[in-house]
XYZ file of C-alpha atoms in Angstrom:
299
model
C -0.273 39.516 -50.022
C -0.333 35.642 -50.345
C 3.772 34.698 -50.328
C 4.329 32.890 -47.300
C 4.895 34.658 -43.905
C 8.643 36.244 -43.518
C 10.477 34.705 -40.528
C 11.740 37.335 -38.120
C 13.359 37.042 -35.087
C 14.914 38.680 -31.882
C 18.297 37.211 -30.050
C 19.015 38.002 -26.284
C 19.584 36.412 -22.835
C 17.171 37.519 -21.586
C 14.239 37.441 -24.046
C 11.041 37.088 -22.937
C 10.412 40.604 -21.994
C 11.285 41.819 -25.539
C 8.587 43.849 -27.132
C 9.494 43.719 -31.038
C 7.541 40.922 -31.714
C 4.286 42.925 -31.004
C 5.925 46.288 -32.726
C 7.013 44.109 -35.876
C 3.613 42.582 -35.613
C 1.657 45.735 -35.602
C 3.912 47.229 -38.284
C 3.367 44.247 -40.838
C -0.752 44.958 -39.960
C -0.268 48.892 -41.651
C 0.610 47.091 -44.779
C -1.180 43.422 -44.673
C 2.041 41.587 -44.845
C 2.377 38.420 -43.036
C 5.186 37.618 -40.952
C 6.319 35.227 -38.289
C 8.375 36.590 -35.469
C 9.786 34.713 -32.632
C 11.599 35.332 -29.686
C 14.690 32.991 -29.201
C 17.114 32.627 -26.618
C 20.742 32.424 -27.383
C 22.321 30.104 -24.351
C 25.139 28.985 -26.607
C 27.130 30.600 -29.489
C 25.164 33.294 -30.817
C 26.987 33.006 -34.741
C 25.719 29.062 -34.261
C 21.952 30.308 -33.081
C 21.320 32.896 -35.936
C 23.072 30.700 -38.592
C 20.511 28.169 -37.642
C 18.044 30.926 -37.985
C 18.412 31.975 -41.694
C 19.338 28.603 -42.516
C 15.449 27.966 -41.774
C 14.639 30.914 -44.432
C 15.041 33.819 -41.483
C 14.811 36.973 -43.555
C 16.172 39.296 -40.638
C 16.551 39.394 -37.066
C 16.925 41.851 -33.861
C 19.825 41.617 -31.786
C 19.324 42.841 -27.781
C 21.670 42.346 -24.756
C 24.272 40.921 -24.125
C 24.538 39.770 -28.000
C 25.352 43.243 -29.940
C 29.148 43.000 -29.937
C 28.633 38.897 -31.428
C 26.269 40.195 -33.640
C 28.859 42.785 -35.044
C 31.627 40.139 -35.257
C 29.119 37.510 -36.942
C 28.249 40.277 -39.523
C 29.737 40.196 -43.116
C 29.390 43.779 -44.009
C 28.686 46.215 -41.715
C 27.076 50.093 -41.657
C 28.859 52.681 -40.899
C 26.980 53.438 -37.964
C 27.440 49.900 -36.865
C 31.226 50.238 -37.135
C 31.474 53.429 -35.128
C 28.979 51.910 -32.483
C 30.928 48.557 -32.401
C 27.482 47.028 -31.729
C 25.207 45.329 -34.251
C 20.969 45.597 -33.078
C 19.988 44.092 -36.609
C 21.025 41.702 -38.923
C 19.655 41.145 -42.819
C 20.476 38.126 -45.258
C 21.818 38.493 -48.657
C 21.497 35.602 -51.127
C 25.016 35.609 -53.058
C 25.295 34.468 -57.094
C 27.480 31.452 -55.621
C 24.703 30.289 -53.560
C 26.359 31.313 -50.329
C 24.984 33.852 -47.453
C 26.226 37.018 -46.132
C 25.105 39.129 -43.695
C 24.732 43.053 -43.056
C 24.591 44.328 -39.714
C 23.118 47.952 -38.844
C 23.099 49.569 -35.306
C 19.869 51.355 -35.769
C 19.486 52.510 -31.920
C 21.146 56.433 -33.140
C 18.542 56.775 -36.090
C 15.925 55.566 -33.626
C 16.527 58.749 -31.618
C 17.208 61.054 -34.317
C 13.937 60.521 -35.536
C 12.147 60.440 -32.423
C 13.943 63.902 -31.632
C 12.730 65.143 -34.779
C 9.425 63.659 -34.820
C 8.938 65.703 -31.435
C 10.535 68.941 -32.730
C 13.241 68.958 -30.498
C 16.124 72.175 -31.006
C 18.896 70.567 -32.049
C 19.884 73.472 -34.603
C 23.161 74.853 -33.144
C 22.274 73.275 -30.082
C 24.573 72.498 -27.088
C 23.966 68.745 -26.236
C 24.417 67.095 -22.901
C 24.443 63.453 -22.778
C 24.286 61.277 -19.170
C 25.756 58.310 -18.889
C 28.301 56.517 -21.194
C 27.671 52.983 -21.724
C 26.231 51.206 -24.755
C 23.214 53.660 -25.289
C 25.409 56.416 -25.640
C 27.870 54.569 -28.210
C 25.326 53.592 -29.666
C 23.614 57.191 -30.479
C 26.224 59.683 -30.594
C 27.175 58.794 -34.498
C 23.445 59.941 -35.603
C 23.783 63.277 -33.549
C 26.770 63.635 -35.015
C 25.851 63.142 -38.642
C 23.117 65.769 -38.131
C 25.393 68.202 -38.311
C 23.683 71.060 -37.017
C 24.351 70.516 -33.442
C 26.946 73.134 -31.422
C 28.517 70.689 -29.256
C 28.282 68.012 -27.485
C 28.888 66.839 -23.833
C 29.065 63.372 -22.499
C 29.141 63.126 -18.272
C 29.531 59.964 -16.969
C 30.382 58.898 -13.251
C 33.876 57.580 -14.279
C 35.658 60.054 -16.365
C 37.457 57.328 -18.397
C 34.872 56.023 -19.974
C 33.380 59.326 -21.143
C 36.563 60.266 -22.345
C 37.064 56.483 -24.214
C 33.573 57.417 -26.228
C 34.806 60.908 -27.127
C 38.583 59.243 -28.261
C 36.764 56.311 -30.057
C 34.375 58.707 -32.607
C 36.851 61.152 -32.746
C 39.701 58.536 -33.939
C 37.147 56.473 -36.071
C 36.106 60.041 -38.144
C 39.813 61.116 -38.635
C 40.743 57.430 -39.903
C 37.728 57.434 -42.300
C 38.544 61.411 -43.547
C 35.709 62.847 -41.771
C 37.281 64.543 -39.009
C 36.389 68.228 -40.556
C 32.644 66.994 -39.714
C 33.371 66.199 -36.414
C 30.926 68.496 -33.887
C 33.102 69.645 -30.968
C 32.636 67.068 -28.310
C 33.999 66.754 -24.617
C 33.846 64.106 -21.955
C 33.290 65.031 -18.091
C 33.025 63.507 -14.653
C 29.779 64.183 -12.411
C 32.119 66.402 -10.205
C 33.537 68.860 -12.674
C 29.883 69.295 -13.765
C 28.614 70.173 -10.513
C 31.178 72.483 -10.164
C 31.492 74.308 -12.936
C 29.225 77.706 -12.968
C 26.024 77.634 -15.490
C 26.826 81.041 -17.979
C 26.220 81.722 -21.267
C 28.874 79.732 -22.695
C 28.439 76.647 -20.527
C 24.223 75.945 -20.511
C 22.683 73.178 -22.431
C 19.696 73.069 -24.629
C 19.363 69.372 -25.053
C 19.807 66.793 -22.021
C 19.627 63.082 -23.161
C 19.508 60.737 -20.304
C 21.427 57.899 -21.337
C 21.767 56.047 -18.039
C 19.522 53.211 -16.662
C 18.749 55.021 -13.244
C 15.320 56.073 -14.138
C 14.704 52.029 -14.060
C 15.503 52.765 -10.090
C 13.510 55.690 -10.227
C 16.733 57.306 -9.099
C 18.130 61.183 -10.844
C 21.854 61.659 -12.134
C 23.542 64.140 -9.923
C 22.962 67.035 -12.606
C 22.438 70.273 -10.998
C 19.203 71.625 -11.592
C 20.513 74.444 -13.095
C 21.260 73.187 -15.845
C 17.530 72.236 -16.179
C 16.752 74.907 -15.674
C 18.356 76.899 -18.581
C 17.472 73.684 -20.817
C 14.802 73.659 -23.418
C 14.170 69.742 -23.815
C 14.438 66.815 -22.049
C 14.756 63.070 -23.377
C 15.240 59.740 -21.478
C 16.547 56.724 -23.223
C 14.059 54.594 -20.629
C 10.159 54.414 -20.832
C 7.159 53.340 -19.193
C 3.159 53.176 -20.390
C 2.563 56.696 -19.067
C 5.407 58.115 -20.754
C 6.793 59.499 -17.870
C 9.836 58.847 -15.782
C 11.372 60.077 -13.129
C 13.717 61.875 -15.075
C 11.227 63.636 -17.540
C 8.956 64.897 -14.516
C 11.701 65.944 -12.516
C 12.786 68.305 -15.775
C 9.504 69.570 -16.403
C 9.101 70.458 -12.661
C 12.464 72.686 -13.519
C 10.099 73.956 -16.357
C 11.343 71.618 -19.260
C 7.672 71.515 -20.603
C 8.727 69.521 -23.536
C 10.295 66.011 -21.651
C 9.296 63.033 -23.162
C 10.467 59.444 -22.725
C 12.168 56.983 -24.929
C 9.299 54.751 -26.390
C 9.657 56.336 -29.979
C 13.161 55.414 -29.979
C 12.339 51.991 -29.725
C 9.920 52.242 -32.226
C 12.207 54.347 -34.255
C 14.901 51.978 -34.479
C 12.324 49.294 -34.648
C 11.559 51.325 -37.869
C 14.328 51.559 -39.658
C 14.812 47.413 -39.204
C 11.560 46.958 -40.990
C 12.503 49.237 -43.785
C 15.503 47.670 -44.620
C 14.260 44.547 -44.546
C 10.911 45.280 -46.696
C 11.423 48.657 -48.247
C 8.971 49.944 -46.802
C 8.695 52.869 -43.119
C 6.467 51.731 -41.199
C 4.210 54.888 -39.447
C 5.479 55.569 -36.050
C 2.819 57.381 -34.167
C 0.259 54.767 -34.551
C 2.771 52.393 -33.461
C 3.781 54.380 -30.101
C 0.058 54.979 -29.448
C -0.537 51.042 -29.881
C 2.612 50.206 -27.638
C 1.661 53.078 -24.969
C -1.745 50.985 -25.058
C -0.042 47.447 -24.628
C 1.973 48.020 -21.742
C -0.389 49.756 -19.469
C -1.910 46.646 -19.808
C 1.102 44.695 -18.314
């Protein structure tokens, strides 16, 4: 290809830990395309950074922490999936017939997962989903588990109840506004406590368990009863590390959850979808994760 490189980007504060210029990089390689993509700090007003951005020909961008929500408000049109997650992780320009901009924003973090879960043959057919933690991550992902609509139900335990029950409210309200509330897949929020307490049977196991919490960054467990391990036939952390292992992911195989895997193909996943929508083309993943697993051992 011999058009000029595409200008890409990533936004966050902090930034310089951010590993999509290398995946972006590596991507662009599998197809010989040439692109430039930088890392840039937003220390003021994020719409003013990533205006300044296109307005230099930017093609697309990345948005990371804390600058999701901005990045949703900034965008003209907005995905679905974006909408329910509140949160915007990519942005792409549009060229209007008056000579103008606009912007779409996706929240790709959900699809990320989804096809990282299917890419590693996880169950999820009439599966009974339990989901740790209920921050952004778990905004964020719940939409593409729910659009799969294969999946039993779905359980979201978080320390304070509230804001388990807040994510549950949210997608359930957002579906019955939009007419989709016959797809909804039964979902419940719970604290740590009533989890703990209540007895593993039948009717209350999981199949799936999705750590979406940060404590494996601590190398510290959520107080989830190994029973429920136990009784579980996958395991999935949001966080990653060169060996793909975690805390988390050993501590379910050792509960024999031989298939627990860590969340580096989400982050290419997402990554992914990015690419594709701003190129038309899927990048491969598994050459990607290998390359990536390869990169930061070397960190």
């Amino acid at each position: 290809m011999s058009e000029s490189p595409a200008l890409l980007a990533v936004f966050g504060n902090p930034i310089a830990h951010s590993l999509s210029p290398l995946i972006h990089q590596f991507f662009a390689q599998q197809e010989g395309r040439s692109i430039i993509y930088e890392k840039r700090l937003v220390e003021g007003a994020f719409a003013d950074c990533v205006r300044e951005f296109f307005a230099q020909g930017g093609v697309g961008c990345n948005v990371t922490v804390p600058c999701k929500v901005e990045a949703f408000n900034f965008a003209t049109a907005k995905t679905e999936r974006a909408r329910v997650a509140q949160a915007v992780n990519t942005l792409s320009v549009r060229h209007d017939a008056d000579g103008s901009l606009s912007y779409k924003g996706d929240n790709t973090d959900g699809f990320g997962l989804l096809t990282d879960l299917i890419r590693l043959k996880c169950p999820l057919a009439s599966a009974r989903v339990l989901i740790i933690g209920a921050g952004g991550a778990t905004r964020g992902i719940v939409p593409s588990l729910q659009f799969l609509g294969s999946i039993h139900n779905l359980t979201i335990v978080n320390r304070t109840l509230a804001k388990a029950e807040e994510i549950v409210a949210y997608i359930q309200d957002f579906y019955a506004a939009n007419h989709f509330s016959r797809m909804l897949m039964p979902m419940r929020a719970c604290d740590y406590a009533t989890l703990e307490a209540q007895k593993v049977t039948p009717d209350t196991y999981f199949d799936v368990i999705i750590n979406a919490t940060s404590l494996s960054m601590r190398e510290e467990l959520p107080p989830v009863k190994d029973e429920y391990y136990k009784r579980a036939r996958f395991a999935y952390d949001l966080f990653y590390t060169p060996q793909g292992k975690t805390v988390f992911t050993e501590h379910a195989k050792s509960l024999g959850i031989a298939n627990s895997y860590d969340g580096l193909g989400m982050l290419v996943g997402q990554a992914a979808l990015a690419y594709e929508q701003w190129f038309g083309v899927r990048p491969e993943m598994e050459p990607t994760i290998e390359y990536m697993r390869q990169v930061l051992a070397q960190r």
